[in-house]
Amino acid sequence: MTPPPARRRRAATNGGRPALDLPRRGAVRRAQAITTYGVGSLVAVDHESFVVSGLDDAEKSWSSDESPLIHERRLARLLDVDHFRLPPASDDTSKDGVRVRRFPLMHSCPECTELQRHRDFNPPAGRSVCGTCEADLVPSRFVVACEAGHLGEFPYWHWVHRSVDRDTSTAGQCGGKLRLRSSGRSSSLRSILVSCTCGTAPEVSMEGAFRRNALTDLGLRCRGSRPWLGTSASAVDCGLSLRTLQRGSSAVWQPVLKSALSIPPWSDGRSDPLAPHWEALRRYDEREHIDIYLQGAFEGRCPVPLDDVMELLAAEREEDPGSDGDDAFDHRYRALRHKEYERLRSGNDRSEHSRAEQFVCETPQGDETVLRPIGLTGPMLVKKLREVRALKAFTRLADPDATTGPTEMPLSDTPMRWLPAMEVRGEGVFLRLEEDRLGSWEKATAVAARTERMRTAHQRLLEQRAGDPARVAPSPATPRMVLLHTLAHALINEWSLDAGYPAASLRERLYSADDMAGVLIYTATSDSAGSLGGLVVQGEPELLERSVRSAVRRAAWCSSDPLCMETAVSGSGGTNLAACHACVMLPETSCEHNNVLLDRALLVGTSEEPGLGFFSGIVES
């Protein structure tokens, strides 16, 4: 993040009140406000550290005047909101932006070595320097968090006095001042020394602070601190164990992102004016009653024809989930993916729709029979697509894909009828694996055994990260899923050489289930550069057949072989097998599963078991 020159915000109104004259601290891209620096995350600007404010804090973190509306009914319905909003723009025309709060508050001065709250240094207005030494203050490197998503200051006083006083109610009453210095002997925690001028406790190092039970042994429990919501946030009685984290650790903040493709009949903008009225409309079944409601809601000037409203209501009711229970959300999210899969298979034609249509998926003109020998079928050219990615919540310590809802921290203290989101427009290629050949392949004993090794390792890793095995979601690893995942990575690497896009601008979307076996590879950029046409042409059968053969043959050899292919485990916690950054791993922006559950052997086989690979015939030829 590159901060622009500091300046003062111009006066503006926010909900009828004058906006506070606050300095602009820095800038991030709009997409980063969803994926990297969302609500509750820590952001570093120069030598200062801040936490991004919540959606409903007292200062209105996200100004509605500078956050354009995004409509995507299917995703909004899944997340129980009316609409989405883009993050505020960050440029010279912006009167406001995303609000941040200073965190952590504990700072140290490298000159006088004092360790105390930022305001106690008496810094000049708008600066983060020691009022005595005029040296730049250093934010605390350490914070604490719990699995429920709360975030707090590291308890330095308790850490220093742990050998003489463990009464948490007397914190800070010794009369002394904390100091922090580095011995300079090494870069380890042992060289970071904390002391108190009261003289009752010896100088101690930070060594051991990262032990899982280090703070629990001091009698400390989470108090439900939520600094991103400010002092007005309602108190939360948490009581979970606290963990020490580095301020810049990825475990401090992980986004819970949900996405959906805009597909007919929702993809031409007809439904956008009806966004606030869907719940009311769904209460009526009769056409006459719906017409009466619309006339009253729009004062007789409804912008959507009644026939279109009836069509949209019928499409929505068709997607109603038939399951109620603890997994209702996951069930509905799978149903959303399944509807996309059906639409990608059937496609539509640009000539049948208006220019406002945001989903154009056509059958290629070439002869698809050339794909049968390699086990592919049904390629589709997605010449126009729109994806909406929404920030639903966030987690701390736990992988958002590892656990179910209880670990998710909402973005606001009170329920909101909107969520932050970004939209991606571009193009893509959809392809499927031939079901009969795939069914025979995934029943092979060797294939099932190899996948089971990855599934077991992945499940164990999820349980370790979650802390509570009872809340752990099952690993998605199946032979079908790992094969599709690895094939998508191989094709992205291949098309990054042929289609004119870097690998980081391409993204996978997997459709893997008992009745789905497809993958969509599409451009993942949020501007017009996502529709240059270089990718969609790769879906023509002749080109696609050559690309798949080239990608598979390229995947048959890695510069790290034989180590890469023959290793018993690979990746974090052994969640990959034959996969590394020299062969099939991709930039994080391109992968749905964080580069886990990959195995080249399921594509090409091994020297001992060549039949293990679904595309082993290509390698042999």
Coordinates of C-alpha atoms in Angstrom, one line a residue:
M1 CA 0.0 0.0 0.0
T2 CA 1.4 3.4 -1.0
P3 CA 0.2 6.2 1.2
P4 CA -0.5 9.5 -0.7
P5 CA 0.8 12.8 0.8
A6 CA -1.0 13.6 4.0
R7 CA -3.8 16.1 3.7
R8 CA -7.0 17.1 5.5
R9 CA -10.4 15.9 4.5
R10 CA -12.7 18.6 3.1
A11 CA -15.8 19.4 5.0
A12 CA -18.7 17.1 4.1
T13 CA -22.0 15.9 5.5
N14 CA -22.6 12.4 6.7
G15 CA -26.1 11.6 7.7
G16 CA -26.9 15.2 8.3
R17 CA -23.9 15.8 10.5
P18 CA -20.6 17.5 9.6
A19 CA -17.9 15.0 8.8
L20 CA -15.0 15.0 11.1
D21 CA -11.9 16.8 9.8
L22 CA -9.6 13.8 9.9
P23 CA -6.3 13.3 8.2
R24 CA -6.0 10.8 5.3
R25 CA -3.6 8.1 6.4
G26 CA -3.1 6.1 3.2
A27 CA -4.7 4.3 0.3
V28 CA -5.5 0.8 -0.8
R29 CA -7.1 -0.6 -3.9
R30 CA -10.9 -1.2 -3.8
A31 CA -10.4 -4.9 -4.2
Q32 CA -8.0 -4.9 -1.2
A33 CA -10.7 -3.5 1.0
I34 CA -12.6 -6.8 0.5
T35 CA -9.8 -9.3 0.3
T36 CA -6.9 -8.0 2.4
Y37 CA -7.8 -4.9 4.4
G38 CA -11.4 -5.5 5.2
V39 CA -13.3 -4.6 8.3
G40 CA -11.5 -5.7 11.5
S41 CA -8.1 -6.2 9.7
L42 CA -4.8 -4.4 10.6
V43 CA -3.3 -2.1 8.1
A44 CA 0.2 -0.6 8.3
V45 CA 0.8 2.9 7.0
D46 CA 4.5 3.9 7.2
H47 CA 5.5 3.3 10.8
E48 CA 1.9 3.4 12.1
S49 CA -0.7 0.7 12.6
F50 CA -4.5 0.9 12.4
V51 CA -7.6 -1.4 12.5
V52 CA -10.3 -0.9 9.8
S53 CA -13.5 0.3 11.4
G54 CA -16.8 -1.6 11.3
L55 CA -19.7 -0.8 9.0
D56 CA -21.9 0.7 11.7
D57 CA -19.5 2.5 14.0
A58 CA -20.4 6.0 15.3
E59 CA -18.4 7.7 12.5
K60 CA -20.0 5.8 9.6
S61 CA -16.9 4.0 8.3
W62 CA -18.3 3.5 4.8
S63 CA -20.0 6.6 3.4
S64 CA -23.0 5.6 1.3
D65 CA -22.4 8.7 -0.9
E66 CA -19.1 7.2 -2.1
S67 CA -20.0 3.5 -2.1
P68 CA -21.9 2.6 -5.3
L69 CA -24.6 0.0 -5.0
I70 CA -24.0 -3.5 -6.5
H71 CA -27.0 -5.8 -7.1
E72 CA -26.8 -9.6 -7.3
R73 CA -30.0 -11.1 -6.1
R74 CA -28.9 -14.7 -5.8
L75 CA -26.0 -13.9 -3.6
A76 CA -27.9 -11.2 -1.7
R77 CA -30.6 -13.7 -0.9
L78 CA -28.0 -16.3 0.3
L79 CA -26.4 -13.7 2.6
D80 CA -29.7 -12.3 3.8
V81 CA -29.1 -8.7 2.6
D82 CA -30.8 -6.3 0.2
H83 CA -27.7 -5.3 -1.8
F84 CA -24.0 -4.8 -1.8
R85 CA -21.7 -1.7 -1.9
L86 CA -18.3 -1.1 -3.5
P87 CA -15.7 0.2 -1.1
P88 CA -15.3 4.1 -1.2
A89 CA -13.0 5.4 -3.9
S90 CA -9.6 6.5 -2.8
D91 CA -8.5 9.5 -4.9
D92 CA -8.4 13.2 -4.8
T93 CA -12.1 13.5 -5.6
S94 CA -13.0 11.5 -2.5
K95 CA -14.5 13.5 0.4
D96 CA -14.4 10.5 2.7
G97 CA -13.1 6.9 2.8
V98 CA -12.9 3.9 4.9
R99 CA -12.3 4.9 8.6
V100 CA -9.6 3.4 10.6
R101 CA -8.7 3.5 14.3
R102 CA -5.2 3.4 15.8
F103 CA -4.4 -0.2 17.0
P104 CA -2.6 -1.5 18.9
L105 CA -2.5 1.4 21.3
M106 CA 0.6 0.2 23.1
H107 CA 3.7 1.8 21.5
S108 CA 7.4 2.0 22.4
C109 CA 10.0 4.6 21.9
P110 CA 13.3 3.4 20.5
E111 CA 15.2 6.2 22.2
C112 CA 13.8 6.3 25.8
T113 CA 12.6 2.7 25.6
E114 CA 9.3 3.5 27.3
L115 CA 6.4 1.2 26.6
Q116 CA 2.9 2.8 27.1
R117 CA -0.3 3.8 25.4
H118 CA 0.1 6.1 22.4
R119 CA -1.5 9.1 24.0
D120 CA 0.7 8.9 27.1
F121 CA 3.7 9.9 24.9
N122 CA 2.0 13.3 24.3
P123 CA 2.7 13.3 20.6
P124 CA 2.0 16.5 18.6
A125 CA -1.3 16.5 16.8
G126 CA -1.3 14.4 13.6
R127 CA 2.1 12.8 14.3
S128 CA 3.2 9.6 15.9
V129 CA 6.4 10.6 17.7
C130 CA 7.6 10.6 21.3
G131 CA 6.8 14.0 22.9
T132 CA 10.2 13.9 24.7
C133 CA 12.6 12.3 22.2
E134 CA 10.8 13.2 19.0
A135 CA 11.6 9.7 17.7
D136 CA 9.0 7.8 15.7
L137 CA 7.0 5.6 17.9
V138 CA 6.8 1.9 17.2
P139 CA 3.5 0.1 17.5
S140 CA 3.5 -3.1 19.5
R141 CA 4.6 -6.0 17.4
F142 CA 2.3 -8.3 19.4
V143 CA -1.5 -8.6 19.8
V144 CA -3.8 -11.2 21.2
A145 CA -6.8 -12.8 19.7
C146 CA -9.3 -15.6 20.3
E147 CA -11.1 -18.0 18.0
A148 CA -14.3 -16.1 18.3
G149 CA -12.7 -13.2 16.4
H150 CA -11.9 -10.8 19.2
L151 CA -8.7 -8.8 19.2
G152 CA -6.8 -7.1 22.1
E153 CA -3.6 -5.6 23.3
F154 CA -0.8 -7.9 24.5
P155 CA -0.8 -7.9 28.3
Y156 CA 2.8 -6.7 28.9
W157 CA 2.2 -5.8 32.6
H158 CA 1.0 -9.4 33.4
W159 CA 3.9 -10.8 31.3
V160 CA 6.5 -8.9 33.3
H161 CA 5.0 -9.5 36.7
R162 CA 4.0 -13.1 36.2
S163 CA 6.6 -14.3 38.7
V164 CA 5.4 -12.0 41.5
D165 CA 1.7 -11.3 41.0
R166 CA -0.9 -13.2 39.0
D167 CA -3.9 -11.2 40.2
T168 CA -5.4 -9.8 36.9
S169 CA -7.4 -7.2 38.8
T170 CA -4.3 -5.3 40.0
A171 CA -2.8 -4.7 36.5
G172 CA -0.8 -1.5 36.3
Q173 CA -1.1 -0.7 40.0
C174 CA 2.5 -1.3 40.9
G175 CA 3.4 2.4 40.2
G176 CA 6.1 1.6 37.7
K177 CA 6.5 2.2 34.0
L178 CA 7.1 -0.5 31.4
R179 CA 10.1 -0.4 29.2
L180 CA 10.9 -2.4 26.1
R181 CA 14.4 -2.8 24.5
S182 CA 16.3 -5.2 22.3
S183 CA 19.5 -6.8 23.4
G184 CA 20.7 -7.0 19.7
R185 CA 22.2 -10.4 20.2
S186 CA 19.8 -12.1 17.8
S187 CA 16.6 -11.6 16.0
S188 CA 14.7 -14.1 18.2
L189 CA 12.1 -13.3 20.9
R190 CA 14.8 -13.9 23.5
S191 CA 16.4 -10.6 22.5
I192 CA 13.2 -8.6 23.1
L193 CA 13.3 -7.6 26.7
V194 CA 10.5 -6.0 28.8
S195 CA 10.9 -4.6 32.3
C196 CA 9.1 -2.5 34.8
T197 CA 10.6 0.4 36.8
C198 CA 8.8 -0.7 40.0
G199 CA 11.7 -3.1 40.6
T200 CA 9.6 -5.9 42.0
A201 CA 9.9 -8.1 38.9
P202 CA 13.0 -9.0 36.9
E203 CA 13.5 -8.0 33.2
V204 CA 12.0 -10.8 31.1
S205 CA 12.1 -11.7 27.4
M206 CA 9.2 -12.4 25.1
E207 CA 10.4 -15.9 24.6
G208 CA 7.5 -18.3 25.2
A209 CA 4.7 -15.8 24.6
F210 CA 3.6 -17.7 21.5
R211 CA 2.9 -20.9 23.3
R212 CA -0.8 -22.0 22.9
N213 CA -1.4 -21.8 26.7
A214 CA 1.1 -19.0 27.6
L215 CA -1.7 -16.5 28.5
T216 CA -4.0 -19.1 29.9
D217 CA -1.3 -20.0 32.4
L218 CA -1.4 -16.4 33.6
G219 CA -5.1 -16.6 34.3
L220 CA -6.0 -14.4 31.3
R221 CA -9.1 -15.0 29.2
C222 CA -10.7 -13.0 26.4
R223 CA -12.8 -10.1 27.4
G224 CA -14.5 -9.7 24.0
S225 CA -12.5 -6.6 22.9
R226 CA -13.6 -5.4 19.4
P227 CA -11.5 -2.3 18.7
W228 CA -12.7 -1.9 15.1
L229 CA -16.2 -1.0 16.5
G230 CA -14.9 1.7 18.8
T231 CA -15.8 2.4 22.4
S232 CA -19.5 2.4 21.6
A233 CA -19.6 -1.3 20.9
S234 CA -21.7 -3.4 23.2
A235 CA -19.8 -5.5 25.7
V236 CA -19.3 -9.2 24.9
D237 CA -18.7 -11.9 27.5
C238 CA -16.3 -14.2 25.8
G239 CA -13.9 -16.1 28.1
L240 CA -12.1 -18.1 25.4
S241 CA -8.4 -18.7 25.5
L242 CA -6.2 -16.0 24.1
R243 CA -3.3 -16.5 21.7
T244 CA -0.4 -14.2 21.0
L245 CA 0.1 -13.3 17.4
Q246 CA 2.5 -11.1 15.4
R247 CA 0.7 -7.9 14.3
G248 CA 1.3 -8.8 10.6
S249 CA 0.4 -12.5 10.9
S250 CA -2.1 -13.8 8.4
A251 CA -3.9 -15.5 11.3
V252 CA -4.9 -12.1 12.7
W253 CA -7.5 -11.7 9.9
Q254 CA -8.9 -14.0 7.3
P255 CA -11.9 -12.9 5.1
V256 CA -15.0 -15.0 4.6
L257 CA -15.7 -14.4 1.0
K258 CA -18.8 -15.6 -0.9
S259 CA -19.2 -15.2 -4.6
A260 CA -21.8 -15.8 -7.4
L261 CA -21.9 -15.4 -11.1
S262 CA -24.7 -13.3 -12.6
I263 CA -26.8 -15.7 -14.7
P264 CA -30.1 -15.3 -16.4
P265 CA -32.7 -14.1 -15.6
W266 CA -30.8 -12.0 -13.1
S267 CA -27.9 -10.9 -15.3
D268 CA -29.5 -8.1 -17.4
G269 CA -30.3 -5.6 -14.6
R270 CA -34.1 -6.0 -14.8
S271 CA -34.3 -7.1 -11.1
D272 CA -32.2 -4.2 -9.7
P273 CA -35.0 -1.7 -9.0
L274 CA -36.9 -4.5 -7.1
A275 CA -34.1 -5.1 -4.6
P276 CA -35.8 -3.6 -1.6
H277 CA -39.1 -5.3 -2.4
W278 CA -38.3 -9.0 -2.9
E279 CA -39.3 -10.2 0.6
A280 CA -42.7 -8.4 0.3
L281 CA -43.3 -9.7 -3.2
R282 CA -42.6 -13.3 -2.2
R283 CA -45.6 -13.1 0.2
Y284 CA -47.9 -13.0 -2.8
D285 CA -48.8 -15.8 -5.2
E286 CA -51.5 -14.2 -7.3
R287 CA -50.6 -12.0 -10.2
E288 CA -53.2 -9.5 -9.3
H289 CA -51.9 -9.1 -5.8
I290 CA -48.4 -8.6 -7.0
D291 CA -49.6 -6.0 -9.5
I292 CA -51.4 -4.1 -6.7
Y293 CA -48.3 -4.1 -4.5
L294 CA -46.0 -2.8 -7.3
Q295 CA -48.4 0.0 -8.2
G296 CA -48.4 1.1 -4.6
A297 CA -44.6 0.7 -4.1
F298 CA -43.7 2.6 -7.2
E299 CA -46.6 5.0 -7.2
G300 CA -48.0 3.6 -10.4
R301 CA -44.7 3.8 -12.3
C302 CA -43.0 0.4 -11.8
P303 CA -39.9 0.3 -14.1
V304 CA -40.2 -3.5 -14.5
P305 CA -43.0 -5.0 -16.5
L306 CA -45.3 -7.3 -14.6
D307 CA -44.5 -10.3 -16.8
D308 CA -40.8 -9.9 -16.0
V309 CA -41.5 -9.7 -12.3
M310 CA -43.5 -13.0 -12.5
E311 CA -40.6 -14.6 -14.4
L312 CA -38.1 -13.5 -11.8
L313 CA -40.3 -14.7 -8.9
A314 CA -40.7 -18.1 -10.6
A315 CA -36.9 -18.3 -11.1
E316 CA -36.3 -17.5 -7.4
R317 CA -38.8 -20.0 -6.1
E318 CA -37.2 -22.6 -8.3
E319 CA -33.9 -22.1 -6.4
D320 CA -35.6 -22.4 -2.9
P321 CA -33.6 -24.8 -0.8
G322 CA -35.4 -28.0 0.2
S323 CA -33.3 -28.4 3.4
D324 CA -33.6 -27.0 6.9
G325 CA -31.0 -27.6 9.5
D326 CA -27.6 -26.7 10.7
D327 CA -26.1 -27.0 7.2
A328 CA -28.8 -24.9 5.6
F329 CA -26.3 -22.2 4.5
D330 CA -23.9 -24.7 3.0
H331 CA -26.7 -26.4 1.3
R332 CA -28.0 -23.2 -0.3
Y333 CA -24.4 -22.2 -1.3
R334 CA -24.0 -25.6 -3.1
A335 CA -27.4 -25.1 -4.8
L336 CA -26.2 -21.7 -6.0
R337 CA -23.1 -23.3 -7.6
H338 CA -25.3 -26.1 -9.1
K339 CA -27.5 -23.5 -10.8
E340 CA -24.4 -21.9 -12.3
Y341 CA -23.2 -25.3 -13.5
E342 CA -26.5 -25.9 -15.3
R343 CA -26.5 -22.5 -16.9
L344 CA -22.9 -22.9 -18.1
R345 CA -23.8 -26.3 -19.6
S346 CA -26.9 -24.9 -21.4
G347 CA -25.5 -21.5 -22.3
N348 CA -27.3 -18.7 -24.1
D349 CA -26.8 -16.7 -27.2
R350 CA -25.8 -13.0 -27.4
S351 CA -28.4 -12.3 -30.2
E352 CA -31.3 -13.4 -27.9
H353 CA -30.7 -10.7 -25.4
S354 CA -30.3 -6.9 -25.0
R355 CA -27.0 -5.1 -24.7
A356 CA -27.5 -5.0 -20.9
E357 CA -27.0 -8.8 -20.7
Q358 CA -24.0 -9.6 -18.5
F359 CA -23.8 -13.4 -19.2
V360 CA -23.2 -14.6 -22.7
C361 CA -22.2 -18.3 -23.0
E362 CA -22.1 -19.9 -26.4
T363 CA -21.3 -23.3 -27.9
P364 CA -18.0 -23.2 -29.9
Q365 CA -18.3 -23.6 -33.7
G366 CA -15.6 -26.2 -34.0
D367 CA -16.0 -30.0 -34.0
E368 CA -16.2 -31.2 -30.3
T369 CA -15.4 -34.8 -31.2
V370 CA -11.7 -34.0 -31.2
L371 CA -12.0 -33.7 -27.4
R372 CA -13.4 -37.2 -26.8
P373 CA -10.1 -39.1 -26.9
I374 CA -8.7 -37.0 -24.1
G375 CA -11.8 -37.3 -21.9
L376 CA -13.3 -33.8 -22.2
T377 CA -16.8 -32.8 -23.3
G378 CA -19.1 -29.8 -23.5
P379 CA -16.7 -26.8 -23.8
M380 CA -18.5 -23.5 -23.7
L381 CA -17.2 -20.0 -24.6
V382 CA -18.2 -17.6 -21.8
K383 CA -17.8 -14.4 -23.8
K384 CA -19.2 -12.2 -21.1
L385 CA -19.6 -12.8 -17.4
R386 CA -19.9 -10.9 -14.2
E387 CA -18.9 -12.2 -10.7
V388 CA -19.8 -10.5 -7.4
R389 CA -17.5 -11.3 -4.4
A390 CA -18.9 -10.2 -1.1
L391 CA -17.2 -10.0 2.3
K392 CA -19.6 -11.9 4.6
A393 CA -17.5 -11.9 7.8
F394 CA -14.0 -12.6 9.0
T395 CA -12.2 -15.0 11.3
R396 CA -9.1 -15.0 13.5
L397 CA -6.8 -18.0 14.2
A398 CA -9.2 -20.3 12.2
D399 CA -9.2 -21.0 8.5
P400 CA -12.6 -19.6 7.2
D401 CA -13.0 -22.8 5.1
A402 CA -12.1 -25.0 8.1
T403 CA -15.0 -24.3 10.4
T404 CA -18.7 -23.5 10.3
G405 CA -20.5 -20.3 11.3
P406 CA -19.8 -20.0 15.1
T407 CA -16.2 -18.8 14.4
E408 CA -17.2 -16.0 12.0
M409 CA -17.1 -12.4 13.3
P410 CA -19.7 -10.1 11.6
L411 CA -18.7 -6.8 10.1
S412 CA -21.0 -4.7 12.4
D413 CA -22.4 -4.7 15.9
T414 CA -26.0 -4.6 14.6
P415 CA -27.5 -6.4 11.6
M416 CA -27.0 -4.5 8.4
R417 CA -29.0 -4.9 5.1
W418 CA -25.9 -4.6 2.9
L419 CA -22.3 -6.0 2.7
P420 CA -19.1 -4.8 1.1
A421 CA -18.4 -6.4 -2.3
M422 CA -16.6 -6.0 -5.5
E423 CA -17.6 -7.1 -9.0
V424 CA -15.5 -8.7 -11.7
R425 CA -16.3 -8.5 -15.4
G426 CA -14.5 -10.6 -18.0
E427 CA -14.6 -13.7 -20.1
G428 CA -13.9 -17.4 -19.6
V429 CA -13.9 -21.0 -20.8
F430 CA -16.0 -23.7 -19.3
L431 CA -15.3 -27.4 -19.8
R432 CA -16.4 -30.7 -18.4
L433 CA -14.9 -34.1 -17.9
E434 CA -16.6 -37.1 -19.6
E435 CA -18.7 -38.7 -16.9
D436 CA -18.4 -42.4 -17.9
R437 CA -14.6 -42.3 -18.2
L438 CA -14.4 -40.2 -15.0
G439 CA -16.6 -42.6 -13.1
S440 CA -14.4 -45.6 -14.0
W441 CA -11.2 -43.7 -13.2
E442 CA -12.2 -42.5 -9.7
K443 CA -13.3 -46.0 -8.6
A444 CA -9.7 -47.3 -9.1
T445 CA -8.2 -48.5 -5.8
A446 CA -4.9 -46.7 -6.3
V447 CA -6.7 -43.4 -7.1
A448 CA -8.9 -43.6 -4.0
A449 CA -6.0 -44.5 -1.8
R450 CA -3.9 -41.6 -3.0
T451 CA -6.7 -39.1 -2.5
E452 CA -7.4 -40.5 0.9
R453 CA -3.9 -39.6 2.0
M454 CA -4.5 -36.0 1.1
R455 CA -8.0 -35.9 2.6
T456 CA -6.7 -37.3 5.9
A457 CA -3.9 -34.8 6.1
H458 CA -6.2 -31.9 5.2
Q459 CA -8.8 -32.9 7.8
R460 CA -6.1 -33.1 10.4
L461 CA -4.9 -29.7 9.5
L462 CA -8.4 -28.2 9.7
E463 CA -8.8 -29.7 13.2
Q464 CA -5.5 -28.2 14.4
R465 CA -6.4 -24.8 13.1
A466 CA -9.9 -24.8 14.4
G467 CA -9.1 -25.8 17.9
D468 CA -12.5 -27.4 18.4
P469 CA -12.9 -30.6 16.3
A470 CA -16.7 -30.4 16.8
R471 CA -16.9 -27.3 14.6
V472 CA -14.7 -28.6 11.8
A473 CA -16.2 -28.8 8.3
P474 CA -15.3 -32.0 6.3
S475 CA -12.5 -31.8 3.8
P476 CA -13.7 -31.4 0.2
A477 CA -10.9 -33.7 -1.1
T478 CA -12.3 -36.4 -3.5
P479 CA -10.6 -37.9 -6.6
R480 CA -12.9 -35.8 -8.8
M481 CA -12.2 -32.6 -7.0
V482 CA -8.4 -33.0 -6.8
L483 CA -8.3 -33.9 -10.6
L484 CA -10.4 -30.9 -11.6
H485 CA -8.3 -28.6 -9.3
T486 CA -5.0 -29.8 -10.7
L487 CA -6.2 -29.7 -14.3
A488 CA -7.4 -26.1 -13.7
H489 CA -4.0 -25.1 -12.4
A490 CA -2.2 -26.8 -15.3
L491 CA -4.5 -25.0 -17.9
I492 CA -4.0 -21.6 -16.2
N493 CA -0.3 -22.0 -16.4
E494 CA -0.6 -23.0 -20.1
W495 CA -3.0 -20.2 -21.0
S496 CA -0.9 -17.6 -19.3
L497 CA 1.6 -18.3 -22.1
D498 CA -1.0 -18.3 -24.9
A499 CA -3.9 -16.0 -24.0
G500 CA -2.1 -12.8 -23.2
Y501 CA -3.0 -12.8 -19.5
P502 CA -0.6 -13.3 -16.6
A503 CA -1.5 -16.3 -14.3
A504 CA -2.4 -13.9 -11.5
S505 CA -5.2 -12.4 -13.8
L506 CA -6.8 -15.8 -14.3
R507 CA -9.0 -17.6 -11.8
E508 CA -10.6 -21.0 -11.4
R509 CA -14.1 -21.9 -10.3
L510 CA -14.6 -25.5 -9.6
Y511 CA -17.9 -27.5 -9.9
S512 CA -17.2 -30.8 -8.2
A513 CA -20.0 -33.0 -6.8
D514 CA -21.6 -36.4 -7.6
D515 CA -23.5 -34.7 -10.4
M516 CA -21.0 -32.0 -11.4
A517 CA -17.6 -32.3 -13.0
G518 CA -16.6 -29.0 -14.6
V519 CA -14.3 -26.1 -14.3
L520 CA -14.6 -22.5 -15.3
I521 CA -11.4 -20.6 -16.0
Y522 CA -12.0 -16.9 -16.3
T523 CA -10.3 -13.5 -16.0
A524 CA -10.2 -12.2 -12.5
T525 CA -9.6 -8.5 -13.0
S526 CA -12.1 -5.9 -11.8
D527 CA -11.8 -3.5 -14.8
S528 CA -12.3 -3.6 -18.6
A529 CA -9.0 -5.3 -19.2
G530 CA -10.8 -8.6 -18.3
S531 CA -12.5 -8.8 -21.7
L532 CA -9.8 -8.6 -24.3
G533 CA -10.9 -11.9 -26.0
G534 CA -7.6 -13.7 -25.7
L535 CA -8.9 -16.3 -23.2
V536 CA -12.3 -17.1 -24.7
V537 CA -10.8 -18.1 -28.0
Q538 CA -8.9 -20.9 -26.2
G539 CA -12.2 -22.7 -25.8
E540 CA -12.5 -23.6 -29.5
P541 CA -12.2 -27.4 -29.6
E542 CA -9.1 -27.6 -31.8
L543 CA -7.2 -25.0 -29.7
L544 CA -8.6 -26.5 -26.4
E545 CA -7.4 -30.0 -27.4
R546 CA -3.9 -28.7 -28.2
S547 CA -3.8 -26.7 -24.9
V548 CA -4.8 -29.7 -22.8
R549 CA -2.3 -32.0 -24.4
S550 CA 0.4 -29.3 -24.0
A551 CA -0.6 -28.6 -20.4
V552 CA -0.6 -32.3 -19.4
R553 CA 2.7 -33.0 -21.0
R554 CA 4.2 -29.9 -19.3
A555 CA 2.8 -31.2 -16.0
A556 CA 4.4 -34.6 -16.6
W557 CA 7.8 -33.1 -15.8
C558 CA 8.8 -30.7 -13.0
S559 CA 12.2 -29.1 -12.5
S560 CA 12.1 -30.5 -9.0
D561 CA 11.6 -34.1 -10.1
P562 CA 12.1 -36.8 -9.0
L563 CA 11.7 -35.2 -5.6
C564 CA 8.4 -33.5 -6.4
M565 CA 6.7 -36.6 -7.9
E566 CA 8.0 -39.1 -5.5
T567 CA 7.6 -37.2 -2.2
A568 CA 5.2 -38.8 0.3
V569 CA 3.9 -35.4 1.5
S570 CA 4.0 -31.9 0.2
G571 CA 2.5 -28.5 1.0
S572 CA 1.2 -27.3 4.4
G573 CA 0.6 -30.3 6.6
G574 CA 0.9 -32.7 3.7
T575 CA -2.2 -31.5 2.0
N576 CA -0.6 -31.9 -1.5
L577 CA 1.3 -34.7 -3.1
A578 CA 3.1 -34.1 -6.4
A579 CA 2.8 -30.3 -6.5
C580 CA 5.1 -27.4 -6.0
H581 CA 5.7 -23.9 -7.2
A582 CA 7.8 -25.1 -10.1
C583 CA 4.9 -27.0 -11.6
V584 CA 1.2 -26.5 -10.7
M585 CA 1.0 -24.0 -7.9
L586 CA -0.5 -20.6 -8.7
P587 CA -0.7 -17.1 -7.3
E588 CA -3.1 -16.9 -4.4
T589 CA -5.5 -14.7 -6.4
S590 CA -6.0 -17.5 -8.9
C591 CA -6.9 -20.5 -6.6
E592 CA -10.1 -21.2 -4.7
H593 CA -8.4 -23.5 -2.2
N594 CA -5.2 -21.7 -1.3
N595 CA -2.9 -24.1 -3.3
V596 CA -3.9 -27.2 -1.3
L597 CA -5.3 -30.5 -2.6
L598 CA -3.1 -30.7 -5.7
D599 CA -1.5 -33.8 -7.2
R600 CA 0.1 -34.0 -10.7
A601 CA 0.0 -37.8 -10.4
L602 CA -3.7 -37.9 -10.8
L603 CA -3.2 -36.1 -14.1
V604 CA -0.3 -38.0 -15.6
G605 CA 0.4 -41.0 -13.4
T606 CA 3.7 -42.1 -11.9
S607 CA 6.5 -44.2 -13.3
E608 CA 5.4 -47.1 -11.1
E609 CA 1.7 -46.6 -11.8
P610 CA 1.2 -44.8 -15.1
G611 CA -2.5 -45.7 -15.2
L612 CA -3.1 -43.6 -12.1
G613 CA -3.4 -40.5 -14.2
F614 CA -6.7 -39.6 -15.9
F615 CA -4.7 -38.2 -18.9
S616 CA -2.0 -40.8 -18.9
G617 CA -2.8 -41.7 -22.5
I618 CA -1.7 -38.2 -23.5
V619 CA 1.7 -38.6 -21.9
E620 CA 2.3 -42.0 -23.4
S621 CA 1.4 -40.7 -26.9

